[in-house]
């Protein structure tokens, strides 16, 4: 059937149907805005965008597939375009970068990229050569749209922009392409856009809808902003966890564009925002770029003024967190943000009674894009000169970063440090290692302490910061991002006035704390005797003559190894203490497959081998189960049998889509084993017996009494219930399934909580006086911890303090986690684990529960021989407590959360409850705490519940 017949048939059918079933609307949104977006002289051999749509260009939201159709046609119709598929989304949609320029420039892409690369590394060329390159280089712009899938107008503008650039015969456009490479990244998040486009389809009625509260505007859970796993791709630019970002950033690393436009949408009742960020701005950012930002904003503003369009610059747009698209500013690229008020589809009615149409919002994005391209064209050479000066500074002795070296200490967690290396390398960061120890002075530790002399052990990862990407390196590796006093003043003022904040994202983000890897900053340029970092080799030794095969428990992949074998019905044990067997030393938490446990499995050796090979994780064969002296032997209680986890995640309305998404992603990405997402509304009648491990991501939905009692019965029968942040808060306040309390409900019993805490402290610091202990006479001189503490604080005062302190809770900062290294939940973690902490429930663990991680690192302090009281808890004599590690943690908040629990575990019937105060998988990047979460899921059922013997 040809297209014409198809269309007319459709019209007839529509007319027939509407007469029968639906009435036509009284007005159409297409009548709202009569301006023509694409009004140049165009080459008729290139198809107008409307040809690929079932509506007129700009009037509605084009689906990713429609935009892809246009791209596929344009690459055949024009010699001014080269299409690169830089990634594939989780749902299988391609991500395109369209390189648009004159055919002459397109033919020279390789040469241009080579020159851009030379210009970026001032160690390779001199001023004269740089000048020659700058004279010859076209300007390079990266134009990127709709990273948030439900902020749609950007991608529609991009579709028009591509057509305009390749089809226009106007000399202005032709000249632009002669002098410029324009890389259009039209649909940055195709899965999110597809989800939102589908919801538009589903909620569309006959009459246009201008009510921004209606479903057609909002969409529904999990909304269209995020990608397939509900990740915010505009927080992923340095952590690089998602394929969309990984592909994009490696292409940006190749091209080093001069500007990167990132077109968004914001609240429907807003106007349009662009321009440079306001404070706080990350100190590693090149201030020259901010100057250029104003030049672009001014030209763009004039275009808006000319058309009577309202806009503003800066206001709420801050720039401390380095994982936005603005991260390119650390690399010498000017990031330009557009925020268009969100029209969803038809348009939005505003308080003054006017309606702004969707088409107008597309037009704003289109005009902004052309304006920025023209400004770049006029200023490209001057910007290249500034860029060259900045790149020279980055590798010189004079820069702020020149005497700064980041060191990550050696770890047996091979897979985690390799992940870090890969992330850094994708940003062109050069990393090294040392074969011999290096002695350095005045080293800064993650805790903030300075060590006068430090011996960097051989095999460390070393990143001296006199290299081309110095500002970026500092932004993502420095332990603390500097925040001005003035900014702190404004933040405190906002907090005190009305509980608001001027911080738009987390105030702490450095990679090594995120990853739970021990690191140092050395205040000098460490050089000499360094070699390029290579991932350590993997040794897969699976001998069929061995009696067991084991993977070291420090490596995160050990959890994956255990999980994947259990899924294939292999019996796996875990060694819960450090061991030495067959001459090999292995860490506690090492999973081991023993031949005798699997007598009927004829493919056992093959399975162990192929699993290790698939994961690329080292595995050793062991020939004896005898551990020398006190070390565990294989028949003893330290070789504990695991239980195959059968996992469900509670999901949907009422849960944070981010925390659901990252939990789901973590299971698929780190483990790749089967699990189910359950719609929580089913919990009252679902058959929960199919699962032994239930995950409650952070949420704000309270369970009703029936649902609670189903859940309780399930746990009592042996289930492992794991909850994060908001869901933890809900379970704690429900009060019937856990003994853990929120601090605000604990003051009546603060003495008991303190005594439990003192037991933990004292148990770690035992000294025995034999004469005293073995004395047969009764002693009258026993010391009790509470008798020695001074100023105990009464519960009224504690209550008052708490409500005041709760005003100052952090919004994403690192605090020290004091880890119980004897507990199975902490397998694979370091002693002081950085915890990304926000306004989480402050957990109090009393008798009957275990605080596996508490907040605050105990440090030695001289000349202090009395207890120090912090709210309900006492710090033993001779000690201090470090709480803040990085980011903004007001002293009031430090006091409030000191010694509270971050991770708790308690028995309930034959099952157990595991509570995280926070969100351990944050952004897929918090690998340090993610490990605790993986331990809880894969080892929880075996190690924390009563063993089920199947008859
Ligand atoms: Zn956005």
Coordinates of N, CA and C in Angstrom, one line a residue, residues 711-809:
X711 N 4.6 -9.8 55.7 CA 6.1 -9.6 55.6 C 6.7 -10.2 56.9
X712 N 6.1 -10.0 58.0 CA 6.6 -10.5 59.3 C 6.6 -12.1 59.3
X713 N 5.5 -12.6 58.8 CA 5.4 -14.1 58.8 C 6.5 -14.7 57.9
X714 N 6.7 -14.0 56.8 CA 7.7 -14.4 55.8 C 9.1 -14.4 56.5
X715 N 9.4 -13.3 57.1 CA 10.8 -13.2 57.8 C 10.9 -14.3 58.8
X716 N 9.9 -14.4 59.7 CA 9.9 -15.4 60.8 C 10.2 -16.8 60.2
X717 N 9.7 -17.1 59.1 CA 9.9 -18.4 58.5 C 11.3 -18.6 57.9
X718 N 12.2 -17.6 58.0 CA 13.5 -17.8 57.5 C 13.9 -16.8 56.4
X719 N 13.1 -15.8 56.1 CA 13.5 -14.8 55.1 C 14.5 -13.8 55.5
X720 N 15.2 -13.3 54.5 CA 16.2 -12.2 54.8 C 15.6 -10.9 54.2
X721 N 15.2 -9.9 55.0 CA 14.7 -8.7 54.5 C 15.7 -7.6 54.6
X722 N 16.0 -6.9 53.5 CA 17.0 -5.9 53.4 C 16.4 -4.6 53.0
X723 N 16.6 -3.6 53.8 CA 15.9 -2.3 53.5 C 16.9 -1.1 53.4
X724 N 16.6 -0.1 52.6 CA 17.5 1.0 52.5 C 16.7 2.3 52.9
X725 N 17.4 3.2 53.4 CA 17.0 4.6 53.7 C 15.5 4.8 54.1
X726 N 14.7 5.2 53.1 CA 13.3 5.5 53.4 C 12.5 4.3 53.9
X727 N 12.8 3.1 53.3 CA 12.1 1.9 53.8 C 12.6 1.5 55.1
X728 N 13.9 1.7 55.4 CA 14.4 1.5 56.8 C 13.6 2.4 57.8
X729 N 13.5 3.6 57.4 CA 12.8 4.6 58.3 C 11.3 4.1 58.5
X730 N 10.7 3.6 57.5 CA 9.3 3.1 57.6 C 9.3 1.9 58.6
X731 N 10.2 0.9 58.4 CA 10.2 -0.3 59.2 C 10.5 0.1 60.7
X732 N 11.4 1.0 60.9 CA 11.8 1.4 62.2 C 10.6 2.1 62.9
X733 N 9.9 3.0 62.1 CA 8.8 3.7 62.8 C 7.6 2.8 63.0
X734 N 7.5 1.8 62.2 CA 6.4 0.8 62.4 C 6.6 0.1 63.7
X735 N 7.8 -0.2 64.1 CA 8.1 -0.6 65.4 C 7.7 -2.1 65.7
X736 N 7.2 -2.9 64.7 CA 6.8 -4.2 65.1 C 7.7 -5.3 64.5
X737 N 8.6 -4.9 63.6 CA 9.5 -6.0 63.0 C 10.9 -5.8 63.4
X738 N 11.3 -4.7 63.9 CA 12.7 -4.5 64.3 C 12.8 -3.8 65.6
X739 N 13.9 -4.0 66.3 CA 14.1 -3.4 67.6 C 14.9 -2.1 67.4
X740 N 15.4 -1.9 66.2 CA 16.2 -0.6 65.9 C 15.3 0.6 66.0
X741 N 15.8 1.6 66.6 CA 15.0 2.9 66.8 C 15.7 4.0 66.0
X742 N 14.9 5.0 65.7 CA 15.4 6.3 65.2 C 15.9 7.0 66.4
X743 N 17.0 7.8 66.3 CA 17.5 8.4 67.5 C 16.5 9.3 68.2
X744 N 15.6 9.9 67.4 CA 14.6 10.8 68.1 C 13.6 10.1 69.0
X745 N 13.5 8.7 68.8 CA 12.7 7.9 69.7 C 13.4 7.1 70.7
X746 N 14.7 7.5 71.0 CA 15.5 6.6 71.8 C 16.0 7.3 73.1
X747 N 15.6 8.5 73.4 CA 16.2 9.2 74.5 C 15.9 8.6 75.9
X748 N 14.7 8.0 76.0 CA 14.4 7.4 77.3 C 15.4 6.3 77.7
X749 N 16.0 5.6 76.6 CA 16.9 4.5 76.9 C 18.3 4.8 76.5
X750 N 18.7 6.1 76.5 CA 20.0 6.4 76.0 C 21.1 5.7 76.8
X751 N 20.9 5.5 78.0 CA 21.9 4.8 78.9 C 22.2 3.5 78.3
X752 N 21.1 2.7 78.0 CA 21.3 1.3 77.5 C 22.1 1.3 76.2
X753 N 21.8 2.3 75.3 CA 22.5 2.3 74.0 C 24.0 2.7 74.2
X754 N 24.2 3.5 75.2 CA 25.6 3.9 75.5 C 26.4 2.7 76.1
X755 N 25.7 1.9 76.9 CA 26.4 0.7 77.5 C 26.7 -0.3 76.5
X756 N 25.8 -0.5 75.5 CA 26.1 -1.4 74.4 C 27.3 -0.9 73.6
X757 N 27.4 0.4 73.4 CA 28.5 1.0 72.7 C 29.8 0.8 73.4
X758 N 29.7 1.0 74.8 CA 31.0 0.9 75.6 C 31.5 -0.6 75.5
X759 N 30.5 -1.6 75.5 CA 30.9 -3.0 75.4 C 31.7 -3.2 74.1
X760 N 31.3 -2.6 73.0 CA 32.0 -2.7 71.7 C 33.4 -2.1 71.8
X761 N 33.4 -0.9 72.4 CA 34.7 -0.2 72.5 C 35.7 -1.0 73.4
X762 N 35.2 -1.5 74.6 CA 36.0 -2.2 75.5 C 36.5 -3.5 74.9
X763 N 35.6 -4.2 74.2 CA 36.0 -5.5 73.6 C 37.1 -5.4 72.6
X764 N 37.4 -4.2 72.1 CA 38.4 -4.0 71.1 C 39.7 -3.6 71.8
X765 N 39.7 -3.4 73.1 CA 40.9 -2.8 73.8 C 41.1 -3.5 75.1
X766 N 41.3 -4.8 75.0 CA 41.4 -5.6 76.2 C 42.9 -5.7 76.8
X767 N 43.0 -5.4 78.1 CA 44.3 -5.7 78.7 C 44.1 -6.4 80.0
X768 N 44.8 -7.4 80.2 CA 44.6 -8.3 81.4 C 45.7 -8.1 82.5
X769 N 45.3 -7.8 83.7 CA 46.2 -7.7 84.8 C 46.0 -9.1 85.6
X770 N 47.0 -10.0 85.4 CA 46.8 -11.3 85.9 C 46.6 -11.4 87.4
X771 N 47.4 -10.6 88.1 CA 47.3 -10.5 89.6 C 45.9 -10.1 90.1
X772 N 45.4 -9.1 89.3 CA 44.1 -8.6 89.7 C 43.0 -9.6 89.4
X773 N 43.1 -10.2 88.2 CA 42.1 -11.2 87.8 C 42.1 -12.4 88.7
X774 N 43.3 -12.9 89.0 CA 43.4 -14.2 89.7 C 43.4 -14.0 91.3
X775 N 43.2 -12.8 91.7 CA 43.1 -12.6 93.1 C 41.8 -13.2 93.7
X776 N 42.0 -14.0 94.8 CA 40.8 -14.7 95.3 C 39.9 -13.8 96.1
X777 N 40.4 -12.7 96.5 CA 39.6 -11.7 97.3 C 38.7 -10.9 96.5
X778 N 37.5 -10.7 96.9 CA 36.6 -9.9 96.1 C 37.1 -8.4 96.0
X779 N 36.9 -7.9 94.8 CA 37.4 -6.5 94.6 C 36.4 -5.5 94.8
X780 N 36.7 -4.4 95.4 CA 35.8 -3.3 95.5 C 36.1 -2.2 94.6
X781 N 37.1 -2.4 93.7 CA 37.6 -1.4 92.9 C 37.3 -1.6 91.4
X782 N 36.2 -2.3 91.1 CA 35.9 -2.4 89.7 C 35.4 -1.1 89.1
X783 N 35.9 -0.8 87.9 CA 35.4 0.4 87.3 C 34.3 0.1 86.3
X784 N 33.3 0.9 86.3 CA 32.1 0.8 85.4 C 32.1 2.0 84.5
X785 N 31.9 1.8 83.2 CA 32.1 2.9 82.3 C 31.2 4.1 82.6
X786 N 30.0 3.8 83.0 CA 29.1 5.0 83.2 C 29.5 5.8 84.4
X787 N 30.2 5.2 85.3 CA 30.6 6.0 86.5 C 31.7 7.0 86.3
X788 N 32.4 6.7 85.2 CA 33.6 7.6 85.0 C 33.2 8.7 84.0
X789 N 32.1 8.6 83.3 CA 31.7 9.7 82.4 C 31.3 10.9 83.2
X790 N 31.6 12.0 82.7 CA 31.1 13.2 83.4 C 29.8 13.6 82.9
X791 N 29.4 14.9 82.9 CA 28.2 15.4 82.4 C 27.2 14.6 81.6
X792 N 26.5 13.6 82.2 CA 25.5 12.9 81.5 C 24.3 13.9 81.1
X793 N 23.8 13.7 79.9 CA 22.8 14.7 79.5 C 21.4 14.1 79.6
X794 N 20.5 14.8 80.2 CA 19.1 14.2 80.5 C 18.3 14.2 79.2
X795 N 17.3 13.4 79.2 CA 16.6 13.1 78.0 C 15.9 14.3 77.4
X796 N 15.4 15.2 78.2 CA 14.8 16.5 77.7 C 15.8 17.3 76.9
X797 N 17.0 17.4 77.4 CA 18.0 18.2 76.7 C 18.4 17.5 75.4
X798 N 18.5 16.1 75.5 CA 18.8 15.4 74.3 C 17.8 15.6 73.2
X799 N 16.5 15.6 73.6 CA 15.4 15.8 72.7 C 15.5 17.2 72.0
X800 N 15.7 18.2 72.8 CA 15.8 19.6 72.3 C 17.0 19.7 71.3
X801 N 18.1 19.1 71.7 CA 19.3 19.1 70.9 C 19.0 18.4 69.6
X802 N 18.4 17.3 69.7 CA 18.2 16.5 68.4 C 17.3 17.3 67.4
X803 N 16.3 17.9 67.9 CA 15.4 18.6 66.9 C 16.1 19.8 66.3
X804 N 17.0 20.4 67.0 CA 17.9 21.4 66.5 C 18.9 20.9 65.5
X805 N 19.6 19.8 65.9 CA 20.6 19.2 65.1 C 20.1 18.7 63.8
X806 N 18.8 18.2 63.9 CA 18.3 17.6 62.7 C 18.0 18.6 61.5
X807 N 18.1 19.9 61.9 CA 18.0 20.9 60.8 C 19.2 20.9 59.9
X808 N 20.3 20.4 60.4 CA 21.6 20.5 59.7 C 22.1 19.3 59.0
X809 N 21.2 18.3 58.8 CA 21.7 17.1 58.2 C 22.3 17.3 56.8

